[in-house]
CSV table of C-alpha atoms in Angstrom, one decimal:
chain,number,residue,atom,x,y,z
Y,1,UNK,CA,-51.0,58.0,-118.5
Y,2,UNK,CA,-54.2,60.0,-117.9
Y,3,UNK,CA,-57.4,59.6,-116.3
Y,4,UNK,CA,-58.8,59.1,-119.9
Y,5,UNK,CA,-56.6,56.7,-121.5
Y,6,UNK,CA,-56.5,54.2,-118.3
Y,7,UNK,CA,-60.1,54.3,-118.3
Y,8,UNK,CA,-60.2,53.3,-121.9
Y,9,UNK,CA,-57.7,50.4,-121.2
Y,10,UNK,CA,-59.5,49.3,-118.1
Y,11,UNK,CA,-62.7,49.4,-120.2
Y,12,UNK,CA,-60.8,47.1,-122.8
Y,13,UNK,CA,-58.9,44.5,-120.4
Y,14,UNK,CA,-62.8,44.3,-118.3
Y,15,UNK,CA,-64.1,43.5,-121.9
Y,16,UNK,CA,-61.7,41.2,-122.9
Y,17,UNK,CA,-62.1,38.7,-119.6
Y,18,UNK,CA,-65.9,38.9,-120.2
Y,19,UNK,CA,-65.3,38.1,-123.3
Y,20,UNK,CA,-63.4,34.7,-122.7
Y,21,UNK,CA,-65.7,33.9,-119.5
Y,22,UNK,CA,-65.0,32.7,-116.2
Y,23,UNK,CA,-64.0,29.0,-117.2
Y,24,UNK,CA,-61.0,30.9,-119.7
Y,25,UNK,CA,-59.4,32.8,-116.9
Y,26,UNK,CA,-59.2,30.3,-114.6
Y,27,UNK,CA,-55.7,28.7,-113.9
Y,28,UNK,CA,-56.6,25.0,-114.7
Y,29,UNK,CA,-59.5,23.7,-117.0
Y,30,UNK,CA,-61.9,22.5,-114.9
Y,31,UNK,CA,-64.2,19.4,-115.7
Y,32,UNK,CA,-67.3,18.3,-113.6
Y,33,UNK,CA,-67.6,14.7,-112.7
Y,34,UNK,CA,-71.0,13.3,-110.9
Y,35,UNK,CA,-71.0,9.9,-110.1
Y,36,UNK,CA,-72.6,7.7,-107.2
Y,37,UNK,CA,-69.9,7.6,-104.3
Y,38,UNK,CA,-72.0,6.7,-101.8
Y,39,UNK,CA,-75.8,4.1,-101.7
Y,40,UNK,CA,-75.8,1.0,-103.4
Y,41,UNK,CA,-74.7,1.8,-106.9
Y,42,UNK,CA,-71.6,3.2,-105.1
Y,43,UNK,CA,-69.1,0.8,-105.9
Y,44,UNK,CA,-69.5,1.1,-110.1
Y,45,UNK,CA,-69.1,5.0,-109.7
Y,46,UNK,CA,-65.7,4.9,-107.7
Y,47,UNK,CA,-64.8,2.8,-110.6
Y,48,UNK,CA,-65.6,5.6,-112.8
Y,49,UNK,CA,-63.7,8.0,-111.1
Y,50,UNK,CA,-60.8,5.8,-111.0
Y,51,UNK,CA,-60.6,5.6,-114.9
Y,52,UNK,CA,-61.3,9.4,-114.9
Y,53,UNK,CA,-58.1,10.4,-112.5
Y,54,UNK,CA,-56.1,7.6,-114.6
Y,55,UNK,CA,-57.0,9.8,-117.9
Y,56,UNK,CA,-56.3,13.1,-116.1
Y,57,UNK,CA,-53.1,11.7,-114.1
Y,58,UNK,CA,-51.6,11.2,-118.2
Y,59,UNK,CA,-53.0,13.8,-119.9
Y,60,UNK,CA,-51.4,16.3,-117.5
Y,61,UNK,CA,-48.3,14.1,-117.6
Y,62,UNK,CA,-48.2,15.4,-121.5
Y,63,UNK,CA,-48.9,19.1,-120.8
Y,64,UNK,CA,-52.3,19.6,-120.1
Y,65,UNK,CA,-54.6,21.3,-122.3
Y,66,UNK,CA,-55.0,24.6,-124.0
Y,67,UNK,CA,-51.6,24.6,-122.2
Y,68,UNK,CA,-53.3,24.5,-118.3
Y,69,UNK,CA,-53.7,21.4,-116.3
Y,70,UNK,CA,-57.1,19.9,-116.5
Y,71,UNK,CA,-58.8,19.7,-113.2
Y,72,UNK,CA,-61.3,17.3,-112.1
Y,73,UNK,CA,-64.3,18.8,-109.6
Y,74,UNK,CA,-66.1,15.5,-108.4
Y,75,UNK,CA,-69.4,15.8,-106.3
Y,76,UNK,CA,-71.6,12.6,-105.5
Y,77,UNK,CA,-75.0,12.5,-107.4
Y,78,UNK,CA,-75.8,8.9,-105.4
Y,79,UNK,CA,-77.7,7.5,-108.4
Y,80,UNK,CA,-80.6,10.1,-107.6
Y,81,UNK,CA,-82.0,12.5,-109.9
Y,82,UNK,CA,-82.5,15.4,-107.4
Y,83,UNK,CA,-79.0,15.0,-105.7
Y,84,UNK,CA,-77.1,15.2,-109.2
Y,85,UNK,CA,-78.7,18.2,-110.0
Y,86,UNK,CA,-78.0,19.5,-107.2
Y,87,UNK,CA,-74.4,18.9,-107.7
Y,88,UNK,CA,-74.5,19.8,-111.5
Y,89,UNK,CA,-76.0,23.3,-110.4
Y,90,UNK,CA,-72.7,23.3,-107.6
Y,91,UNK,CA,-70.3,22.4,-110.9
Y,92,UNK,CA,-71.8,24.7,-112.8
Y,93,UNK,CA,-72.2,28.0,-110.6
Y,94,UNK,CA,-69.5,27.9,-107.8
Y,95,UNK,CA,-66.8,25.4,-109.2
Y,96,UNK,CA,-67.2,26.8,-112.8
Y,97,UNK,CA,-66.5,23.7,-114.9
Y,98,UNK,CA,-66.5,24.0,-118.8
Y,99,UNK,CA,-67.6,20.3,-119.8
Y,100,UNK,CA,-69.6,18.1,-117.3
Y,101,UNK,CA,-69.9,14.3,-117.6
Y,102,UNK,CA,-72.3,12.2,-115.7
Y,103,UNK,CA,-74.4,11.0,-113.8
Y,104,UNK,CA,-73.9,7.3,-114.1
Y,105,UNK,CA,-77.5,5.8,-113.6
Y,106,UNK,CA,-79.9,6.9,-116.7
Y,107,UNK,CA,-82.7,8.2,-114.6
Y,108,UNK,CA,-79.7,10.9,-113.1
Y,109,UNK,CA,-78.8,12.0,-116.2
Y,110,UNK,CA,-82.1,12.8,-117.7
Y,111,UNK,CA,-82.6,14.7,-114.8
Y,112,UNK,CA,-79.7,16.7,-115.5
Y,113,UNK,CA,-79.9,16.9,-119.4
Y,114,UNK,CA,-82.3,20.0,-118.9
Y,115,UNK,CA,-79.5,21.8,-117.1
Y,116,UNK,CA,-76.9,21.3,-119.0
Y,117,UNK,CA,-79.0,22.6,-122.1
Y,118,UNK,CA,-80.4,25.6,-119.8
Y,119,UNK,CA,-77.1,26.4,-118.6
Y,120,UNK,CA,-75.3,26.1,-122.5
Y,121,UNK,CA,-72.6,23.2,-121.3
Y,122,UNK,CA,-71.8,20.2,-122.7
Y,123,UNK,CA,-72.7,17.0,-121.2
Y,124,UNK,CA,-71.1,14.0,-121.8
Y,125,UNK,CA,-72.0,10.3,-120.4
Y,126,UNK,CA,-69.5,7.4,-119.9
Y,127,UNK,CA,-72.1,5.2,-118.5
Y,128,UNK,CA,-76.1,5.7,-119.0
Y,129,UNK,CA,-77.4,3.3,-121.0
Y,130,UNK,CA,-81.3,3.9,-121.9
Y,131,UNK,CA,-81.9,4.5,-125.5
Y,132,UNK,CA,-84.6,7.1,-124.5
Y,133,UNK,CA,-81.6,9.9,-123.8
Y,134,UNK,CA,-80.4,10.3,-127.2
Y,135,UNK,CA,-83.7,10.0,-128.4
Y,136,UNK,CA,-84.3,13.9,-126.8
Y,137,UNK,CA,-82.5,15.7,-129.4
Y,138,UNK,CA,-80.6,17.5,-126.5
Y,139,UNK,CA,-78.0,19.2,-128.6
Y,140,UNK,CA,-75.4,19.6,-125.6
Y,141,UNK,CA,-75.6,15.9,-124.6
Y,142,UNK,CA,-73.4,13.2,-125.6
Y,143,UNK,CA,-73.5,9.6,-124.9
Y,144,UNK,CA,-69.8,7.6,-125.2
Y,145,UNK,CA,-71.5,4.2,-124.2
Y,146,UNK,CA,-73.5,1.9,-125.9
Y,147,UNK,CA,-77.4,1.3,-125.4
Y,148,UNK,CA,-78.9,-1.6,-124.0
Y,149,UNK,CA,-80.7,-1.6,-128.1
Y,150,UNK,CA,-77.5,-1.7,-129.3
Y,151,UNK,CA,-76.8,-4.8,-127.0
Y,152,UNK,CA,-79.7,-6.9,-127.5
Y,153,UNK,CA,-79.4,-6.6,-130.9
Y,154,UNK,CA,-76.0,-7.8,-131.2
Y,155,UNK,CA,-76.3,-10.9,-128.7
Y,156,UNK,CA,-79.7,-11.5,-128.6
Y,157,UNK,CA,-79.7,-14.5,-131.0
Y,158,UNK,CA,-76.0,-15.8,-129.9
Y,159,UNK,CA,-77.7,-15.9,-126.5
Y,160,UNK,CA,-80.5,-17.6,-127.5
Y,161,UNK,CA,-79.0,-20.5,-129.4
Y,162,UNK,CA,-75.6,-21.0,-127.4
Y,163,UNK,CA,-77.7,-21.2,-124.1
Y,164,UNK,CA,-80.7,-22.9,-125.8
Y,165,UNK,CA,-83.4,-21.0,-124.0
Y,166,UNK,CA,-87.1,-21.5,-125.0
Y,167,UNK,CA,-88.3,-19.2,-121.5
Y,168,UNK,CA,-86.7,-16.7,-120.4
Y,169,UNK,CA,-87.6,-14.7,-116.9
Y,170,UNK,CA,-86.5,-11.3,-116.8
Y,171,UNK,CA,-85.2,-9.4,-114.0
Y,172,UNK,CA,-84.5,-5.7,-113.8
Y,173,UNK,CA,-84.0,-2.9,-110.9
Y,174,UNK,CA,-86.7,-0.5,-111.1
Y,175,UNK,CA,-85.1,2.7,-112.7
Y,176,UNK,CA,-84.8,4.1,-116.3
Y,177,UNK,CA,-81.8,2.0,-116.8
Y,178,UNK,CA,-83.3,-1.3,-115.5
Y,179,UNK,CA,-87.0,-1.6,-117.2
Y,180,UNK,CA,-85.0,-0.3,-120.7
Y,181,UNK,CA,-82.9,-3.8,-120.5
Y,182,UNK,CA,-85.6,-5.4,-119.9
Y,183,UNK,CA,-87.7,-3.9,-122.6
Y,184,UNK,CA,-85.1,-4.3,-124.8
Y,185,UNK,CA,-83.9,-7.9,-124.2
Y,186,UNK,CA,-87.6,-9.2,-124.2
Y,187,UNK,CA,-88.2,-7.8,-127.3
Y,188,UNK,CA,-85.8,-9.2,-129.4
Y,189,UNK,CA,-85.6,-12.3,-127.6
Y,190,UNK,CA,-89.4,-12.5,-128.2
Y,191,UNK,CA,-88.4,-11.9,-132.2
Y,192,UNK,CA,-86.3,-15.0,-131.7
Y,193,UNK,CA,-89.6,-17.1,-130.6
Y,194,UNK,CA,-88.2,-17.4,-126.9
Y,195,UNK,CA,-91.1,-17.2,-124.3
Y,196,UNK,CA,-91.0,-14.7,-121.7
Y,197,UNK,CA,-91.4,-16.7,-118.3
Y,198,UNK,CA,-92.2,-13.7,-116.3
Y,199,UNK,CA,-91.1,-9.7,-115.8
Y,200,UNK,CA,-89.8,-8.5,-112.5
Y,201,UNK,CA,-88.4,-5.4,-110.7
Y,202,UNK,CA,-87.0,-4.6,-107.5
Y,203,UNK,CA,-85.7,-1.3,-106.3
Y,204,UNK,CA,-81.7,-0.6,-105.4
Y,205,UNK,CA,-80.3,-1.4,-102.4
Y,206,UNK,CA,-82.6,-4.6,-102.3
Y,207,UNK,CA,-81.4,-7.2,-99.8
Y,208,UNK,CA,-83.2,-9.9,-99.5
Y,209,UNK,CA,-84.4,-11.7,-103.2
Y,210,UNK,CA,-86.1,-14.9,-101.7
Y,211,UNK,CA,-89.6,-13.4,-102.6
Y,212,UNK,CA,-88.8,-12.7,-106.2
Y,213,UNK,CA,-87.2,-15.6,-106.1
Y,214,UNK,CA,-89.8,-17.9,-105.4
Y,215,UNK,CA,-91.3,-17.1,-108.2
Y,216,UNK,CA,-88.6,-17.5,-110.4
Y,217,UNK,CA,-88.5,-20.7,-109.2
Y,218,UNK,CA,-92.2,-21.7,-109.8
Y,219,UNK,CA,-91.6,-19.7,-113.8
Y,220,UNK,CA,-89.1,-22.7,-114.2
Y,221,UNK,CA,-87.1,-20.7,-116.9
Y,222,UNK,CA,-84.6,-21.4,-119.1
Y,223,UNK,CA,-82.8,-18.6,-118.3
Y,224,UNK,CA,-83.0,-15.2,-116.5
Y,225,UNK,CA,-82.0,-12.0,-117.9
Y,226,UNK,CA,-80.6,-9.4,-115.1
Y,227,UNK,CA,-80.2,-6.1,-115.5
Y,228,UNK,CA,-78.3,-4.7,-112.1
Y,229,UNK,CA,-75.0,-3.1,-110.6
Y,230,UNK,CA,-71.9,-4.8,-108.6
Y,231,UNK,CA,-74.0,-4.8,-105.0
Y,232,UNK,CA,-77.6,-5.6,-106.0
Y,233,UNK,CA,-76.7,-8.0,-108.4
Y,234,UNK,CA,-73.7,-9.9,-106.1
Y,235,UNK,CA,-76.3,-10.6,-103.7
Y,236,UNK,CA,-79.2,-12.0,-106.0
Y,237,UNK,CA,-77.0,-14.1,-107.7
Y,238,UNK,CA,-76.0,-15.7,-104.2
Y,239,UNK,CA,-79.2,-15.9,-103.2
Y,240,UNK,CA,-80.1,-17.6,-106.5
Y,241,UNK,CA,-77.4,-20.0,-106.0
Y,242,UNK,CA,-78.9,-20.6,-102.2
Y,243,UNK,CA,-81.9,-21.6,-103.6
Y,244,UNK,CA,-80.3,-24.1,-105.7
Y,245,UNK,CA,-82.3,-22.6,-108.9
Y,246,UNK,CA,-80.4,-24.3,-112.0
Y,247,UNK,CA,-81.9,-21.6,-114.9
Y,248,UNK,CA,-79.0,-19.9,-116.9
Y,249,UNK,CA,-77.9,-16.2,-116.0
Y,250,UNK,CA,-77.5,-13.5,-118.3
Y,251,UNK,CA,-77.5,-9.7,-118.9
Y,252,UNK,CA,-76.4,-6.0,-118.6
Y,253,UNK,CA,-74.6,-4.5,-115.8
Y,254,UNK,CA,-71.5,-5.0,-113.6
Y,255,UNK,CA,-71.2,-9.1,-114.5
Y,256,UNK,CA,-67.7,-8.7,-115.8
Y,257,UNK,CA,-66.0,-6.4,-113.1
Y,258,UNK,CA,-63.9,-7.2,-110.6
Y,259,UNK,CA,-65.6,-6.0,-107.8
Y,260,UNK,CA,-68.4,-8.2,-108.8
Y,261,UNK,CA,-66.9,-11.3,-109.2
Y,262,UNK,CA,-65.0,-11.0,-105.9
Y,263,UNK,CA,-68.1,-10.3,-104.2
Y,264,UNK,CA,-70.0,-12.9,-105.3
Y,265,UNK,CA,-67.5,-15.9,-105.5
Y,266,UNK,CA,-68.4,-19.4,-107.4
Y,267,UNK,CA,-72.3,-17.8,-107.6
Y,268,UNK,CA,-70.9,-15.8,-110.6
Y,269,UNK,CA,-69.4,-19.1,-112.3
Y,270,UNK,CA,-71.1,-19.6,-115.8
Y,271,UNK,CA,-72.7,-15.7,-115.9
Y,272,UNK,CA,-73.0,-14.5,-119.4
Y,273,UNK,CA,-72.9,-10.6,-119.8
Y,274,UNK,CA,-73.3,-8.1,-122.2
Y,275,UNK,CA,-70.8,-5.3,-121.8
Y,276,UNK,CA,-68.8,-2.6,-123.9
Y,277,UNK,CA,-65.4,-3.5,-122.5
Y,278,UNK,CA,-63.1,-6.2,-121.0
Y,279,UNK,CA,-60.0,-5.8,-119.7
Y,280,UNK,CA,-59.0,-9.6,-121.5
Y,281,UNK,CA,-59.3,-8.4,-124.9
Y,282,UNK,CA,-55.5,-8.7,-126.1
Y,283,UNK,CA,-55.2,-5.2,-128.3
Y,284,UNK,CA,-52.1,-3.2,-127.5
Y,285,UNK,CA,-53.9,-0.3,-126.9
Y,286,UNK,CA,-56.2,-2.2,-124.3
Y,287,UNK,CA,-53.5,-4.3,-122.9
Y,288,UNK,CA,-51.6,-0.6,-122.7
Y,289,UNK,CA,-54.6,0.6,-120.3
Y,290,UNK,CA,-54.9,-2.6,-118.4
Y,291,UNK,CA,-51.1,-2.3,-117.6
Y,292,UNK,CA,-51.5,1.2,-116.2
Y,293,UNK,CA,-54.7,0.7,-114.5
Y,294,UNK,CA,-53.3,-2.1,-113.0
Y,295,UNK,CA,-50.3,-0.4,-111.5
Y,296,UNK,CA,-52.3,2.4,-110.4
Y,297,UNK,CA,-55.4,1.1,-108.7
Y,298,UNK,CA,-53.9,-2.9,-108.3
Y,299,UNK,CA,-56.9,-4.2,-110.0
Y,300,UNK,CA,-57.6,-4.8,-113.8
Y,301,UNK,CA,-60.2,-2.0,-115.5
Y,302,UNK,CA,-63.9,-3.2,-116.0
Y,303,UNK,CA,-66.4,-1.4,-118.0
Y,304,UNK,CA,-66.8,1.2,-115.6
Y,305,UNK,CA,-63.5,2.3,-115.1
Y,306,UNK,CA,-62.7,2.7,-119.3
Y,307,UNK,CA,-66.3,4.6,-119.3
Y,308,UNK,CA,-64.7,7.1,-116.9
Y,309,UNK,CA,-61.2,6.8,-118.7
Y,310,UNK,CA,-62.7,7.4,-122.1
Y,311,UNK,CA,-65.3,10.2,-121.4
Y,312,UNK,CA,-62.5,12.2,-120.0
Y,313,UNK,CA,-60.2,11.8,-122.4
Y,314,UNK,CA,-63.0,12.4,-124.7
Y,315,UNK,CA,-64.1,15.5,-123.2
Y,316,UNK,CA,-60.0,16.8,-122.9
Y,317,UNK,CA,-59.8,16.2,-127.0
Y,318,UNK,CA,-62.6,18.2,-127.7
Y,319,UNK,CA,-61.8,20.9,-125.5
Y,320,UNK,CA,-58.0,20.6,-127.4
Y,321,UNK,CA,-59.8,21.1,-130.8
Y,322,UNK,CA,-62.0,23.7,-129.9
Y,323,UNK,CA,-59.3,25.8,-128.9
Y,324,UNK,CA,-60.7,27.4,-125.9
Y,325,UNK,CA,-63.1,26.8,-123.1
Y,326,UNK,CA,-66.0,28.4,-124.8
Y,327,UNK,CA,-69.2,26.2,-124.7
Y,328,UNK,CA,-70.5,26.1,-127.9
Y,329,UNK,CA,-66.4,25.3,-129.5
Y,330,UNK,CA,-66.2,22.4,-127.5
Y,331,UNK,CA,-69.7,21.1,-128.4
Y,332,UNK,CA,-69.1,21.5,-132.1
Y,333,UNK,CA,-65.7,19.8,-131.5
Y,334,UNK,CA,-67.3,17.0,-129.3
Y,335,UNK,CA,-69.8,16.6,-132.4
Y,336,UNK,CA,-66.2,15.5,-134.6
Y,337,UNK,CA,-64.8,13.4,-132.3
Y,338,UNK,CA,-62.5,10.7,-133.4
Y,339,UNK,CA,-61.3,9.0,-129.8
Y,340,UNK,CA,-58.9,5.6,-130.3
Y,341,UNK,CA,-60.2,4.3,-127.2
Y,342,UNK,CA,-58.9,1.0,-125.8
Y,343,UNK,CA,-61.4,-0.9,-126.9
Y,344,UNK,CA,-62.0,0.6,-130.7
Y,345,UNK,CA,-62.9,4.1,-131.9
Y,346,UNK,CA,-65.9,6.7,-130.4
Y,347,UNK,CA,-67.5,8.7,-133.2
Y,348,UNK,CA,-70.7,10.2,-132.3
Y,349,UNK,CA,-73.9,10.6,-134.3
Y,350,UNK,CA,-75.9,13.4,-134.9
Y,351,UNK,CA,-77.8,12.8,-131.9
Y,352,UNK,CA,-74.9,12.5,-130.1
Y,353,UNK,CA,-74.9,8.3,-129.7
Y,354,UNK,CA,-71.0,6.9,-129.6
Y,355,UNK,CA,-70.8,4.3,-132.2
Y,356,UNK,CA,-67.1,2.6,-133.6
Y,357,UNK,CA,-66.7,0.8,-130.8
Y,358,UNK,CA,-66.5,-3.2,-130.1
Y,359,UNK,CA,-68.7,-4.7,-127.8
Y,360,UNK,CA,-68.2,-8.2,-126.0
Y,361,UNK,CA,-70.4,-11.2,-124.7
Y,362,UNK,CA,-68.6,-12.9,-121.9
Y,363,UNK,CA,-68.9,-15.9,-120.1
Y,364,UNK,CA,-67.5,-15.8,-116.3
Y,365,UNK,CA,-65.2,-18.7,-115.8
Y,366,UNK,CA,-62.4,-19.2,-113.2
Y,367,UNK,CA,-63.4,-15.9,-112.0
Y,368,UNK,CA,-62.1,-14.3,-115.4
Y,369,UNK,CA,-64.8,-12.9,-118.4
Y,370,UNK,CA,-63.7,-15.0,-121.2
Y,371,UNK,CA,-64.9,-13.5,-124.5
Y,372,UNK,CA,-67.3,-15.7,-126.3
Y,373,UNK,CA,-68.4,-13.1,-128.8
Y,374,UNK,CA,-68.0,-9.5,-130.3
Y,375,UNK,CA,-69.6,-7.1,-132.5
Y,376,UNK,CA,-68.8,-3.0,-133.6
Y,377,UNK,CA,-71.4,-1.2,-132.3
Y,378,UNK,CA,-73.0,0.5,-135.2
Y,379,UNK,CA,-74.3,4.0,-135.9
Y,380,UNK,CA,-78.3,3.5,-134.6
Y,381,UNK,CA,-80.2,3.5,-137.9
C-alpha cells in the first residue's frame, strides 16, 4: 500500500472514531452516578447505589447494552451543590460517561442541571423532588420521581380527615428540597381549612431538636408535617417522643425505609408518610424486585433503593433505543420512555416530569409501612 492510500485510510479510520465520540469507542458504556456517600444524608444515597448495582448486576446478566457491559462510575456529591459539580465535571471529562443521573438532594441537582446542558448529556434524577427543576425547561434533564406537588395533592385531604387535624406545624430541613414540602403541604392543607400552627427549618446534620421543639410544644398542633432524610429525621422523631409531645406525625422523606425505622425504634410507631414506593405492595413485578433486593443486600428495597434501580434501568433503555451512545439519541429516546417499573409505568412529559406511576400513603405499624392509600401520579397539568 502506498504512502498515499494509507494516508487516506488513516484519514478515514481518525474520522470515523471522532465521529462516534469518546463514550462509543470505549469498551463498556459508562454511566455517572452522584449520590451522597458520606455527611448526614449519606445513608439514603448508599441506598441509591444499591438499587443502581442491582439494575446493572441484571442488565449485564442479559447482555449488556449496545452489546457492551454497562459500567457504573460513582463519585460522592455529599448533598452539596459545589461537591457534585465537581464530580459531574470528573464524570464528564476524565471518566467519559454518556448519561449521568443524580445528585439526590434538589439543591445538588440544580446545581448541576447547568452542566449537563453546557456539556450536551443527559441527566436523569431518581430522587430530587422540588417542583422548581422541571419547571427550568432544561431540555437534557429528566426527573423519574415524583414531586412533593404531586404528593400533597394526592394525600393532602386523606391526611387531613383520617388524622382529623385542624393545626398543623410544619417542619422542614433548610434546602430546596425541604422548604418545597413545606410550601407545598401548607398550601393545600391550608385549601382544606387546616391552620398552620407554625413554620420551621433546621439545617442537615442537626442534632439536638429540643429548641425547635419547645416550640412545637407550646404551637400545641394537631399534627406535624416533616420533611427530612433517614438520620435527621430518626433523631427528631426520638427526641419528639422524649419530650412526650402527643401531635400526629406526617410527611416526605425516608419515613418508610428500613434504615429509618431501625434507627429510630417504637418513636416511628403511628408515622404516616408520603412516598413513591414500598416494598409491601403485593404486584409481581414489585414482589419480583423485593425478592432480589432482598437476596442481594439482606434488607427489603425502600424508596431510595427502586429510585436508583429504576433511573438506571431507565437510563440503560434509552441508551438501548437510541442505538448508540450519542447524546442527543439517547435524550430523544429518554423523551419516549415506556419503563414497567416495579411500582407502575415511568413516561415522561415534555418537560421531562415521570408520571404513570403509583404513589402510596403509609402508616408505620409493627415496624412495617402498611399502605393506607394510593394514587397514579398524573402528568402535571
Amino acid at each position: 500500500m502506498n504512502r498515499y492510500v494509507l494516508g487516506c485510510a488513516l484519514a478515514a479510520l481518525t474520522a470515523t472514531l471522532a465521529a462516534a465520540g469518546p463514550a462509543d469507542a470505549q469498551d463498556s458504556v459508562r454511566i455517572g452516578l452522584v449520590e451522597p456517600l458520606t455527611g448526614s444524608v449519606a445513608y439514603n444515597g448508599k441506598s441509591v447505589v444499591e438499587g443502581a448495582r442491582l439494575a446493572i448486576e441484571q442488565i449485564n446478566a442479559k447482555g449488556g447494552v449496545l452489546g457492551k457491559p454497562v459500567e457504573l462510575v460513582i463519585e460522592d456529591g455529599q448533598c452539596a451543590p459545589a461537591n457534585s459539580v465537581n464530580a459531574v465535571e470528573k464524570l464528564v471529562q476524565k471518566d467519559k460517561v454518556a448519561v449521568l443521573v443524580g445528585a439526590f438532594c434538589s439543591s445538588a441537582t440544580a446545581a448541576i442541571m447547568p452542566v449537563a446542558a453546557k456539556y450536551k448529556i443527559p441527566l436523569v434524577t431518581g430522587v430530587s423532588s422540588s417542583a422548581a427543576l422541571t419547571e427550568q425547561n432544561n431540555p437534557w434533564f429528566f426527573r423519574a420521581a415524583e414531586t412533593d406537588a404531586l404528593m400533597a395533592k394526592a394525600f393532602a385531604k386523606i391526611l387531613a380527615t383520617d388524622l382529623k387535624l385542624k393545626s398543623v406545624a410544619y417542619v422542614g430541613v433548610n434546602d430546596d428540597w425541604g422548604r418545597g414540602g413545606v410550601e407545598e403541604f401548607s398550601r393545600d392543607l391550608s385549601a382544606l381549612g387546616v391552620k398552620t400552627a407554625l413554620t420551621e427549618y433546621f439545617d442537615h446534620g442537626t442534632t439536638d431538636f429540643f429548641t425547635l421543639l419547645t416550640k412545637l410544644r407550646a404551637a400545641k398542633p394537631d399534627g406535624i408535617f416533616v420533611a427530612a432524610e433517614t438520620q435527621d429525621g430518626s433523631i427528631l422523631v426520638k427526641q419528639f417522643q422524649e419530650m412526650g409531645l402527643q401531635s400526629k406525625v406526617f410527611g416526605v422523606g425516608s419515613w418508610a425505609t428500613a434504615d429509618f425505622i431501625n434507627l429510630t425504634g417504637d418513636a416511628a410507631e403511628g408515622i404516616h408518610a408520603a412516598v413513591p414506593y414500598v416494598s409491601s405492595v403485593e404486584t409481581p413485578r414489585n414482589q419480583d424486585f423485593v425478592k432480589a433486593y432482598q437476596a442481594k443486600y439482606n434488607v427489603k428495597p425502600g424508596k431510595y433503593g427502586a429510585a436508583g434501580y429504576n433511573a438506571l434501568n431507565i437510563v440503560v433503555q434509552a441508551v438501548a433505543r437510541a442505538g448508540s451512545t450519542d447524546a442527543e439519541a439517547i435524550r430523544a429516546a429518554l423523551a419516549k420512555t415506556s419503563y414497567e417499573a416495579p411500582n407502575g409505568v415511568y413516561r415522561f412529559t415534555a418537560k421531562g416530569q415521570a408520571y404513570g406511576f403509583d404513589a402510596v400513603l403509609v402508616r408505620i405499624e409493627g415496624g412495617t409501612p402498611k399502605v393506607i392509600a394510593s394514587s397514579p401520579v398524573e402528568a402535571p397539568q
